[in-house]
CSV table of C-alpha atoms in Angstrom, one decimal:
chain,number,residue,atom,x,y,z
X,1,MET,CA,87.1,211.6,-0.1
X,2,ALA,CA,87.8,213.4,-3.4
X,3,PRO,CA,84.8,213.6,-5.7
X,4,SER,CA,84.4,211.0,-8.4
X,5,SER,CA,85.6,212.6,-11.6
X,6,SER,CA,82.7,211.1,-13.6
X,7,SER,CA,80.4,213.7,-12.0
X,8,LEU,CA,82.8,216.6,-12.4
X,9,VAL,CA,81.6,219.3,-14.7
X,10,PHE,CA,83.6,222.4,-15.6
X,11,VAL,CA,83.8,225.1,-18.3
X,12,VAL,CA,86.6,225.3,-20.8
X,13,ARG,CA,87.2,228.6,-22.7
X,14,ARG,CA,89.1,228.0,-25.9
X,15,LYS,CA,90.8,230.4,-28.3
X,16,ASP,CA,90.4,229.8,-32.0
X,17,PRO,CA,92.6,226.9,-33.3
X,18,GLU,CA,95.8,228.1,-35.0
X,19,LEU,CA,98.4,226.4,-37.1
X,20,VAL,CA,101.9,226.1,-35.6
X,21,ALA,CA,104.4,225.8,-38.4
X,22,PRO,CA,108.1,224.8,-38.1
X,23,ALA,CA,110.2,227.7,-36.7
X,24,LYS,CA,112.6,227.6,-39.7
X,25,PRO,CA,112.1,226.7,-43.4
X,26,THR,CA,112.0,222.8,-43.8
X,27,PRO,CA,112.5,220.6,-46.9
X,28,HIS,CA,109.5,220.5,-49.3
X,29,GLU,CA,109.4,216.9,-50.4
X,30,VAL,CA,107.1,213.9,-50.6
X,31,LYS,CA,107.9,211.0,-48.2
X,32,GLN,CA,106.2,207.6,-48.5
X,33,LEU,CA,104.9,205.9,-45.4
X,34,SER,CA,105.9,202.2,-44.9
X,35,ASP,CA,103.6,199.4,-45.9
X,36,ILE,CA,103.0,198.7,-42.2
X,37,ASP,CA,102.1,202.4,-41.5
X,38,ASP,CA,99.4,202.8,-44.2
X,39,GLN,CA,97.3,199.7,-43.5
X,40,ASP,CA,93.6,200.3,-43.0
X,41,SER,CA,93.8,199.4,-39.3
X,42,LEU,CA,95.9,202.6,-38.6
X,43,ARG,CA,93.9,205.1,-40.6
X,44,PHE,CA,92.3,206.8,-37.7
X,45,GLN,CA,93.1,209.5,-35.1
X,46,ILE,CA,94.3,208.4,-31.6
X,47,PRO,CA,93.9,210.6,-28.5
X,48,VAL,CA,96.4,211.0,-25.7
X,49,ILE,CA,96.1,213.1,-22.5
X,50,GLN,CA,98.7,214.3,-20.0
X,51,PHE,CA,98.0,216.0,-16.6
X,52,TYR,CA,100.6,218.3,-15.0
X,53,ARG,CA,100.8,219.8,-11.5
X,54,TYR,CA,101.7,223.4,-10.7
X,55,ASP,CA,105.5,223.7,-10.0
X,56,SER,CA,106.7,226.7,-8.1
X,57,SER,CA,110.0,226.6,-9.9
X,58,MET,CA,108.1,227.5,-13.1
X,59,ALA,CA,106.2,230.5,-11.5
X,60,GLY,CA,105.5,233.2,-14.1
X,61,LYS,CA,106.0,230.8,-17.0
X,62,ASP,CA,102.9,230.1,-19.2
X,63,PRO,CA,102.7,226.4,-20.3
X,64,VAL,CA,100.7,227.4,-23.4
X,65,ASP,CA,103.4,229.8,-24.6
X,66,VAL,CA,106.3,227.4,-23.6
X,67,ILE,CA,104.8,224.4,-25.4
X,68,ARG,CA,103.7,226.4,-28.5
X,69,LYS,CA,107.3,227.8,-29.0
X,70,ALA,CA,108.9,224.4,-28.3
X,71,LEU,CA,106.5,222.7,-30.7
X,72,ALA,CA,107.5,225.1,-33.6
X,73,LYS,CA,111.2,224.4,-32.9
X,74,THR,CA,110.7,220.7,-32.7
X,75,LEU,CA,108.8,220.6,-36.0
X,76,VAL,CA,112.0,221.7,-37.7
X,77,PHE,CA,113.4,218.2,-36.9
X,78,TYR,CA,110.0,216.4,-37.3
X,79,TYR,CA,108.9,218.4,-40.3
X,80,PRO,CA,106.8,215.6,-41.8
X,81,PHE,CA,104.3,216.1,-39.0
X,82,ALA,CA,103.8,219.7,-40.3
X,83,GLY,CA,102.8,218.2,-43.7
X,84,ARG,CA,99.6,216.6,-45.1
X,85,LEU,CA,98.9,213.0,-46.1
X,86,ARG,CA,98.1,212.2,-49.7
X,87,GLU,CA,97.0,208.9,-51.3
X,88,GLY,CA,98.6,207.6,-54.4
X,89,GLN,CA,98.2,204.5,-56.6
X,90,SER,CA,97.1,201.2,-54.8
X,91,ARG,CA,96.1,203.3,-51.8
X,92,LYS,CA,99.7,204.1,-51.0
X,93,LEU,CA,100.0,206.9,-48.4
X,94,MET,CA,102.7,209.6,-48.5
X,95,VAL,CA,103.4,212.8,-46.6
X,96,ASP,CA,103.5,215.9,-48.7
X,97,CYS,CA,105.9,217.9,-46.5
X,98,THR,CA,104.2,221.3,-47.0
X,99,GLY,CA,105.3,222.9,-43.7
X,100,GLU,CA,101.7,224.1,-43.1
X,101,GLY,CA,101.9,223.1,-39.5
X,102,VAL,CA,99.9,221.3,-36.8
X,103,LEU,CA,96.7,222.4,-35.2
X,104,PHE,CA,97.1,224.1,-31.8
X,105,ILE,CA,94.5,225.3,-29.3
X,106,GLU,CA,95.0,227.5,-26.3
X,107,ALA,CA,92.4,227.0,-23.5
X,108,ASP,CA,91.6,227.7,-19.8
X,109,ALA,CA,89.4,225.6,-17.5
X,110,ASP,CA,87.7,226.8,-14.3
X,111,VAL,CA,88.8,223.7,-12.4
X,112,THR,CA,91.8,222.5,-10.4
X,113,LEU,CA,93.7,219.3,-10.8
X,114,ASP,CA,92.6,218.2,-7.3
X,115,GLU,CA,89.0,218.5,-8.3
X,116,PHE,CA,89.5,215.6,-10.7
X,117,GLY,CA,89.9,213.5,-7.5
X,118,ASP,CA,91.9,210.3,-7.3
X,119,ALA,CA,90.4,209.1,-10.5
X,120,LEU,CA,92.7,210.4,-13.1
X,121,GLN,CA,91.9,207.6,-15.5
X,122,PRO,CA,89.7,207.2,-18.6
X,123,PRO,CA,87.0,208.1,-19.3
X,124,PHE,CA,87.7,211.7,-18.5
X,125,PRO,CA,85.0,214.2,-17.6
X,126,CYS,CA,84.3,216.9,-20.2
X,127,TRP,CA,86.7,215.0,-22.5
X,128,GLU,CA,85.4,216.7,-25.7
X,129,GLU,CA,86.2,220.1,-24.1
X,130,LEU,CA,89.8,219.1,-23.3
X,131,LEU,CA,90.6,218.1,-26.9
X,132,TYR,CA,88.3,220.0,-29.1
X,133,ASP,CA,87.5,218.2,-32.4
X,134,VAL,CA,88.1,221.1,-34.8
X,135,PRO,CA,85.5,220.8,-37.6
X,136,GLY,CA,87.0,219.2,-40.8
X,137,SER,CA,90.2,218.2,-39.0
X,138,ALA,CA,89.5,214.5,-38.2
X,139,GLY,CA,89.9,213.0,-41.7
X,140,VAL,CA,93.0,211.0,-42.5
X,141,LEU,CA,93.9,212.7,-45.8
X,142,ASN,CA,94.7,216.4,-46.4
X,143,THR,CA,94.3,217.5,-42.8
X,144,PRO,CA,96.7,218.3,-40.0
X,145,LEU,CA,98.5,215.2,-38.7
X,146,LEU,CA,98.5,216.4,-35.1
X,147,LEU,CA,96.0,218.4,-33.0
X,148,ILE,CA,97.2,219.7,-29.6
X,149,GLN,CA,95.3,221.5,-26.9
X,150,VAL,CA,97.0,222.9,-23.8
X,151,THR,CA,94.4,223.8,-21.1
X,152,ARG,CA,95.6,225.9,-18.1
X,153,LEU,CA,93.9,224.9,-14.8
X,154,LYS,CA,92.9,227.2,-11.9
X,155,CYS,CA,95.6,225.7,-9.7
X,156,GLY,CA,98.5,226.6,-12.1
X,157,GLY,CA,98.7,223.0,-13.4
X,158,PHE,CA,97.7,222.2,-17.0
X,159,ILE,CA,96.4,219.5,-19.3
X,160,PHE,CA,98.2,218.6,-22.5
X,161,ALA,CA,95.9,216.7,-24.9
X,162,LEU,CA,97.0,215.5,-28.3
X,163,ARG,CA,95.4,213.7,-31.3
X,164,LEU,CA,97.7,211.8,-33.7
X,165,ASN,CA,97.0,210.5,-37.2
X,166,HIS,CA,98.0,206.9,-36.3
X,167,THR,CA,99.5,206.2,-39.7
X,168,MET,CA,102.4,208.5,-38.8
X,169,SER,CA,103.6,206.8,-35.5
X,170,ASP,CA,103.0,204.2,-32.9
X,171,ALA,CA,103.1,204.9,-29.1
X,172,ALA,CA,106.9,204.6,-29.0
X,173,GLY,CA,107.2,207.1,-31.9
X,174,LEU,CA,104.7,209.5,-30.5
X,175,VAL,CA,106.5,209.5,-27.0
X,176,GLN,CA,109.8,210.1,-28.8
X,177,PHE,CA,108.2,213.2,-30.4
X,178,MET,CA,106.6,214.4,-27.2
X,179,THR,CA,109.8,213.9,-25.3
X,180,ALA,CA,111.6,216.0,-27.9
X,181,VAL,CA,109.1,218.9,-27.4
X,182,GLY,CA,109.7,218.6,-23.7
X,183,GLU,CA,113.5,218.8,-24.1
X,184,VAL,CA,113.3,221.8,-26.4
X,185,ALA,CA,110.8,223.4,-23.9
X,186,LYS,CA,113.5,223.0,-21.2
X,187,GLY,CA,116.1,224.8,-23.4
X,188,ALA,CA,117.7,222.1,-25.5
X,189,SER,CA,118.8,223.3,-29.0
X,190,GLN,CA,117.8,219.9,-30.5
X,191,PRO,CA,116.2,216.6,-29.3
X,192,SER,CA,118.6,214.1,-27.6
X,193,THR,CA,117.2,211.4,-30.0
X,194,LEU,CA,117.1,212.7,-33.6
X,195,PRO,CA,114.2,211.5,-35.7
X,196,VAL,CA,114.9,208.8,-38.3
X,197,TRP,CA,112.4,208.4,-41.3
X,198,ARG,CA,113.7,205.2,-43.1
X,199,ARG,CA,110.2,203.9,-43.6
X,200,GLU,CA,111.4,201.8,-46.5
X,201,LEU,CA,112.8,199.3,-43.9
X,202,LEU,CA,109.2,198.2,-43.4
X,203,ASN,CA,108.1,198.1,-47.0
X,204,ALA,CA,107.0,195.0,-48.9
X,205,ARG,CA,109.6,192.9,-50.6
X,206,VAL,CA,109.9,192.7,-54.4
X,207,PRO,CA,108.2,190.5,-55.4
X,208,PRO,CA,106.0,190.3,-52.2
X,209,ARG,CA,105.8,186.8,-50.7
X,210,VAL,CA,103.5,186.2,-47.7
X,211,THR,CA,105.3,183.5,-45.7
X,212,CYS,CA,103.4,183.5,-42.4
X,213,THR,CA,99.8,182.8,-41.4
X,214,HIS,CA,97.9,186.0,-40.8
X,215,ARG,CA,94.5,185.2,-39.4
X,216,GLU,CA,94.4,188.7,-38.0
X,217,TYR,CA,93.5,189.9,-41.5
X,218,GLU,CA,90.9,187.2,-42.4
X,219,GLU,CA,87.6,188.4,-43.8
X,220,VAL,CA,85.0,187.1,-41.4
X,221,PRO,CA,81.3,187.6,-42.1
X,222,ASP,CA,79.3,189.0,-39.2
X,223,ASN,CA,76.4,186.6,-39.6
X,224,LYS,CA,75.2,186.9,-36.0
X,225,GLY,CA,75.5,190.6,-35.5
X,226,THR,CA,78.1,190.3,-32.8
X,227,ILE,CA,79.9,193.4,-33.9
X,228,ILE,CA,79.3,195.6,-30.9
X,229,PRO,CA,76.3,198.0,-31.0
X,230,LEU,CA,77.4,201.6,-31.0
X,231,ASP,CA,74.5,202.9,-29.0
X,232,ASP,CA,74.3,202.3,-25.3
X,233,MET,CA,77.9,201.7,-24.7
X,234,ALA,CA,79.4,201.8,-21.2
X,235,HIS,CA,83.0,203.0,-20.6
X,236,ARG,CA,84.7,201.8,-17.4
X,237,SER,CA,88.3,201.7,-16.2
X,238,PHE,CA,89.5,198.8,-14.0
X,239,PHE,CA,92.5,199.0,-11.7
X,240,PHE,CA,94.7,195.9,-11.4
X,241,GLY,CA,97.3,196.2,-8.6
X,242,PRO,CA,99.5,193.5,-7.1
X,243,THR,CA,96.5,192.1,-5.1
X,244,GLU,CA,94.3,191.6,-8.2
X,245,VAL,CA,97.1,190.2,-10.3
X,246,ALA,CA,98.2,187.8,-7.6
X,247,ALA,CA,94.5,186.6,-7.2
X,248,ILE,CA,94.4,185.8,-10.9
X,249,ARG,CA,97.8,184.2,-10.9
X,250,ARG,CA,96.7,181.8,-8.1
X,251,LEU,CA,94.0,180.4,-10.4
X,252,LEU,CA,96.7,179.1,-12.8
X,253,PRO,CA,98.6,175.7,-12.6
X,254,SER,CA,102.1,176.1,-11.2
X,255,HIS,CA,103.9,175.9,-14.6
X,256,GLN,CA,102.0,178.9,-15.9
X,257,ARG,CA,102.5,181.1,-12.9
X,258,GLN,CA,105.7,182.5,-14.3
X,259,CYS,CA,103.9,184.2,-17.2
X,260,SER,CA,104.0,188.0,-17.5
X,261,ASN,CA,101.3,190.2,-16.0
X,262,PHE,CA,100.4,191.2,-19.5
X,263,GLU,CA,99.7,187.6,-20.6
X,264,ILE,CA,97.8,186.8,-17.5
X,265,LEU,CA,95.6,189.9,-17.6
X,266,THR,CA,95.0,189.5,-21.3
X,267,ALA,CA,93.8,185.9,-20.9
X,268,CYS,CA,91.6,186.9,-18.0
X,269,LEU,CA,90.0,189.9,-19.7
X,270,TRP,CA,89.5,188.0,-23.0
X,271,ARG,CA,87.7,185.2,-21.2
X,272,CYS,CA,85.5,187.4,-19.0
X,273,ARG,CA,84.6,189.7,-21.9
X,274,THR,CA,83.6,186.8,-24.2
X,275,ILE,CA,81.4,185.3,-21.5
X,276,ALA,CA,79.9,188.8,-20.9
X,277,LEU,CA,78.9,189.1,-24.6
X,278,GLN,CA,76.8,185.8,-24.3
X,279,PRO,CA,77.8,184.4,-27.7
X,280,ASP,CA,76.8,181.0,-29.1
X,281,ASN,CA,79.3,178.2,-28.3
X,282,ASP,CA,80.4,177.8,-31.9
X,283,GLU,CA,81.2,181.5,-32.6
X,284,GLU,CA,84.9,182.2,-33.1
X,285,PHE,CA,86.4,184.8,-30.8
X,286,ARG,CA,89.8,186.5,-31.3
X,287,ILE,CA,92.3,188.1,-29.1
X,288,ILE,CA,94.8,190.5,-30.8
X,289,CYS,CA,97.9,191.5,-28.9
X,290,ILE,CA,99.8,194.5,-30.1
X,291,VAL,CA,103.5,193.5,-30.2
X,292,ASN,CA,106.3,196.0,-30.7
X,293,SER,CA,108.7,194.5,-33.2
X,294,ARG,CA,111.5,197.1,-32.9
X,295,ALA,CA,113.9,194.7,-31.2
X,296,LYS,CA,112.9,191.7,-33.4
X,297,PHE,CA,114.9,193.0,-36.3
X,298,ASN,CA,118.5,192.1,-37.0
X,299,PRO,CA,120.0,194.7,-37.0
X,300,PRO,CA,117.3,196.4,-34.8
X,301,LEU,CA,115.4,199.3,-36.4
X,302,PRO,CA,117.6,202.5,-36.0
X,303,GLN,CA,117.2,204.5,-32.8
X,304,GLY,CA,115.0,207.4,-33.6
X,305,TYR,CA,112.7,205.5,-36.0
X,306,TYR,CA,109.3,206.9,-35.3
X,307,GLY,CA,107.0,205.0,-37.7
X,308,ASN,CA,104.6,202.2,-36.8
X,309,ALA,CA,106.7,199.1,-35.9
X,310,PHE,CA,104.2,196.7,-34.4
X,311,ALA,CA,102.1,193.7,-35.4
X,312,PHE,CA,98.6,192.5,-34.6
X,313,PRO,CA,99.2,188.8,-33.9
X,314,VAL,CA,95.9,186.9,-33.2
X,315,ALA,CA,94.7,183.9,-31.3
X,316,VAL,CA,91.4,182.3,-32.4
X,317,THR,CA,89.1,179.9,-30.6
X,318,THR,CA,85.4,179.3,-30.0
X,319,ALA,CA,83.4,181.0,-27.3
X,320,GLY,CA,82.5,177.5,-26.0
X,321,LYS,CA,86.1,176.5,-25.5
X,322,LEU,CA,86.9,179.8,-23.8
X,323,ARG,CA,84.0,179.3,-21.4
X,324,GLU,CA,84.5,175.6,-20.7
X,325,ASN,CA,88.2,175.6,-20.3
X,326,HIS,CA,90.3,176.8,-17.4
X,327,LEU,CA,91.9,180.2,-17.7
X,328,GLY,CA,95.2,178.5,-18.5
X,329,TYR,CA,93.7,177.6,-21.9
X,330,ALA,CA,93.3,181.2,-22.9
X,331,LEU,CA,96.7,182.1,-21.5
X,332,GLU,CA,98.5,179.5,-23.7
X,333,LEU,CA,96.7,180.9,-26.8
X,334,VAL,CA,97.8,184.5,-25.9
X,335,ARG,CA,101.5,183.4,-25.4
X,336,LYS,CA,101.6,181.5,-28.7
X,337,ALA,CA,100.2,184.6,-30.6
X,338,LYS,CA,102.8,186.9,-29.0
X,339,ALA,CA,105.6,184.5,-30.0
X,340,ASP,CA,104.5,184.6,-33.6
X,341,VAL,CA,106.1,188.0,-34.2
X,342,THR,CA,109.5,187.9,-35.8
X,343,GLU,CA,111.4,189.9,-38.4
X,344,GLU,CA,110.1,187.5,-41.1
X,345,TYR,CA,106.5,188.0,-39.7
X,346,MET,CA,106.8,191.8,-40.1
X,347,HIS,CA,108.0,191.4,-43.7
X,348,SER,CA,105.2,189.0,-44.4
X,349,VAL,CA,102.6,191.5,-43.1
X,350,ALA,CA,104.1,194.2,-45.3
X,351,ASP,CA,103.8,191.8,-48.3
X,352,LEU,CA,100.2,191.0,-47.4
X,353,MET,CA,99.3,194.7,-47.3
X,354,VAL,CA,100.6,195.2,-50.9
X,355,THR,CA,98.9,192.0,-52.3
X,356,LYS,CA,95.6,192.4,-50.4
X,357,ASP,CA,94.9,196.2,-50.8
X,358,ARG,CA,96.0,197.1,-47.2
X,359,PRO,CA,93.2,195.4,-45.3
X,360,HIS,CA,91.9,196.2,-41.8
X,361,PHE,CA,92.4,193.6,-39.1
X,362,THR,CA,89.4,191.4,-38.4
X,363,VAL,CA,87.0,193.3,-36.2
X,364,VAL,CA,84.2,190.8,-35.9
X,365,ARG,CA,84.3,189.2,-32.5
X,366,SER,CA,87.8,190.5,-31.9
X,367,TYR,CA,89.3,192.1,-28.7
X,368,LEU,CA,92.5,194.0,-29.1
X,369,VAL,CA,94.9,194.8,-26.2
X,370,SER,CA,97.9,197.2,-26.2
X,371,ASP,CA,100.3,197.5,-23.4
X,372,VAL,CA,101.6,201.1,-23.2
X,373,THR,CA,103.3,200.7,-19.8
X,374,ARG,CA,106.7,200.9,-21.3
X,375,ALA,CA,105.9,203.6,-23.9
X,376,GLY,CA,106.9,206.3,-21.4
X,377,PHE,CA,103.9,208.7,-21.7
X,378,GLY,CA,104.1,209.5,-17.9
X,379,GLU,CA,107.8,210.5,-18.2
X,380,VAL,CA,107.2,213.3,-20.7
X,381,ASP,CA,108.3,216.6,-19.0
X,382,PHE,CA,107.8,220.1,-20.4
X,383,GLY,CA,109.5,221.7,-17.4
X,384,TRP,CA,106.7,221.1,-14.8
X,385,GLY,CA,107.9,217.6,-13.9
X,386,LYS,CA,106.5,214.2,-15.0
X,387,ALA,CA,102.8,213.8,-15.8
X,388,VAL,CA,100.4,212.9,-13.0
X,389,TYR,CA,98.6,210.8,-15.6
X,390,GLY,CA,99.9,210.3,-19.1
X,391,GLY,CA,98.7,208.0,-21.8
X,392,PRO,CA,95.7,207.0,-24.0
X,393,ALA,CA,92.6,209.1,-23.4
X,394,LYS,CA,90.1,206.3,-23.8
X,395,GLY,CA,89.6,202.6,-24.6
X,396,GLY,CA,87.8,201.4,-27.6
X,397,VAL,CA,89.4,203.9,-30.0
X,398,GLY,CA,89.7,203.1,-33.7
X,399,ALA,CA,87.2,202.2,-36.4
X,400,ILE,CA,84.8,200.3,-34.1
X,401,PRO,CA,84.3,201.4,-30.4
X,402,GLY,CA,84.6,198.6,-27.9
X,403,VAL,CA,87.3,196.6,-29.7
X,404,ALA,CA,90.5,197.9,-28.0
X,405,SER,CA,91.8,198.3,-24.5
X,406,PHE,CA,95.1,199.9,-23.3
X,407,TYR,CA,97.1,198.8,-20.3
X,408,ILE,CA,98.2,202.1,-18.7
X,409,PRO,CA,100.6,202.4,-15.7
X,410,PHE,CA,98.7,203.9,-12.7
X,411,LYS,CA,99.1,204.6,-9.0
X,412,ASN,CA,95.9,204.4,-7.1
X,413,ALA,CA,94.8,206.5,-4.0
X,414,LYS,CA,96.5,204.1,-1.7
X,415,GLY,CA,99.8,204.5,-3.5
X,416,GLU,CA,99.7,201.1,-5.1
X,417,GLU,CA,101.4,200.8,-8.5
X,418,GLY,CA,99.4,198.9,-11.0
X,419,LEU,CA,97.6,199.1,-14.3
X,420,VAL,CA,94.4,200.9,-15.3
X,421,ILE,CA,92.6,199.3,-18.2
X,422,PRO,CA,89.7,201.1,-19.9
X,423,LEU,CA,87.0,198.9,-21.4
X,424,CYS,CA,84.1,199.7,-23.6
X,425,LEU,CA,81.1,197.3,-23.8
X,426,PRO,CA,77.3,197.5,-24.3
X,427,SER,CA,75.8,198.4,-20.9
X,428,ASP,CA,74.2,195.0,-20.1
X,429,ALA,CA,77.4,193.2,-21.2
X,430,MET,CA,79.5,195.5,-18.9
X,431,GLU,CA,77.3,194.5,-15.9
X,432,ARG,CA,78.0,190.8,-16.7
X,433,PHE,CA,81.7,191.5,-17.2
X,434,VAL,CA,82.0,193.0,-13.8
X,435,LYS,CA,80.2,190.0,-12.2
X,436,GLU,CA,82.5,187.6,-14.1
X,437,LEU,CA,85.6,189.5,-12.9
X,438,ASP,CA,84.2,189.7,-9.4
X,439,LYS,CA,83.8,185.9,-9.4
X,440,LEU,CA,87.3,185.4,-10.6
X,441,LEU,CA,88.8,187.7,-8.0
X,442,LEU,CA,86.7,186.0,-5.3
X,443,ILE,CA,85.6,189.4,-4.0
X,444,ASN,CA,81.9,188.8,-3.5
X,445,ASN,CA,81.0,192.0,-1.7
X,446,ASN,CA,80.3,194.6,-4.3
X,447,ASP,CA,80.8,197.5,-1.9
X,448,HIS,CA,84.2,196.1,-1.3
X,449,LEU,CA,84.8,195.6,-5.0
X,450,LYS,CA,84.2,199.2,-6.1
X,451,PRO,CA,87.0,201.0,-4.4
X,452,LYS,CA,89.2,198.0,-5.0
X,453,LEU,CA,89.0,198.0,-8.8
X,454,GLY,CA,88.3,201.7,-9.0
X,455,PHE,CA,85.5,201.7,-11.6
X,456,ILE,CA,84.5,204.9,-13.3
X,457,VAL,CA,81.3,204.7,-15.2
X,458,SER,CA,80.2,206.8,-18.0
X,459,ALA,CA,77.6,206.1,-20.7
X,460,LEU,CA,78.9,207.0,-24.2
């Protein structure tokens, strides 16, 4: 049995952070972000991590050197990433394309990829060592827009960790950039998909007119202190393979069994999580589903667009109704919320941002889920093949830990393809969540459950 990665401890030796600037002179200009990009909900840094095995065909090549050089060349095309964010009137964000560069850290760790065990899933051991938070770099304004650390492993493999200022790109946009770095690393003279800025496509109309209902941005008072406590938080990841999804599907009436895995899992997690938090019956709970809107536009957004192009549609109900009703009730709410997102809806959100001072989505009693299975993190190849694990580095990122979960593609030790979903909850609520899920999956023997769902525990 490979050791559990949660107990793994290793030493990382880092060189001083450096700035990697574009390899050639780039335009000095100011570019505005879209009115979707600069909402409060996206003004944070999001971490991503990729693990790569040693590849004998790359013997003698240094991943740090290869990636650093490819990064400089790629920034010639993606030069806004080498600039700095400024804030103008009415909190409007813009990129000052200064060409200063992105932060880059070279590192070595005294550990092999195999020592991480089968559990290459969030939360990762020694995470703060694998993506060092350079002092003064985490702000949204006037700081580097990307921080990248490449850590060589003893086995010849390496870890590529990245932190992105989320106002610049969503998962699809970030993967497009990382793919470009990979293509250039493998010898391409330019990325196969050239970047398209065109952020004005997602700007508010003149005059702005909010035409849709946006309960995701309601101001909700936190009367009962249900915003999750930041101390004593537990992080765990749950694996859902074909067996687990089928078990949940069997609980549904026949007309709902055709629903997507995303919809079914979202309904299940929302219900279990709400029950685990033990709220009063009359408290309103929200599920926010990230929906990529790229294909909803007519014509679609141009290929190569790397800005944020998603919405935060929400379903709202009371804790009592979630508890008392069958799982199908939550599922119907999730499906309706997802269906809300249209081209008109996106324009309406942009208009709301301009009229309401770019608000944050409602955090009080909200749970947000984002499916990154199609984003393609695992496909990013710098010359050493596809990532063994690629995707978000943890759940609960953003302004308030505990609010968000990502659905990440994952293959477990038995070779089953499925999803790994990191969750962040107060420790006592996490115990209740596990029991609730256990009950749902009808696996009553806890010893049987642990390898099945593949938990990793780590206190924050």
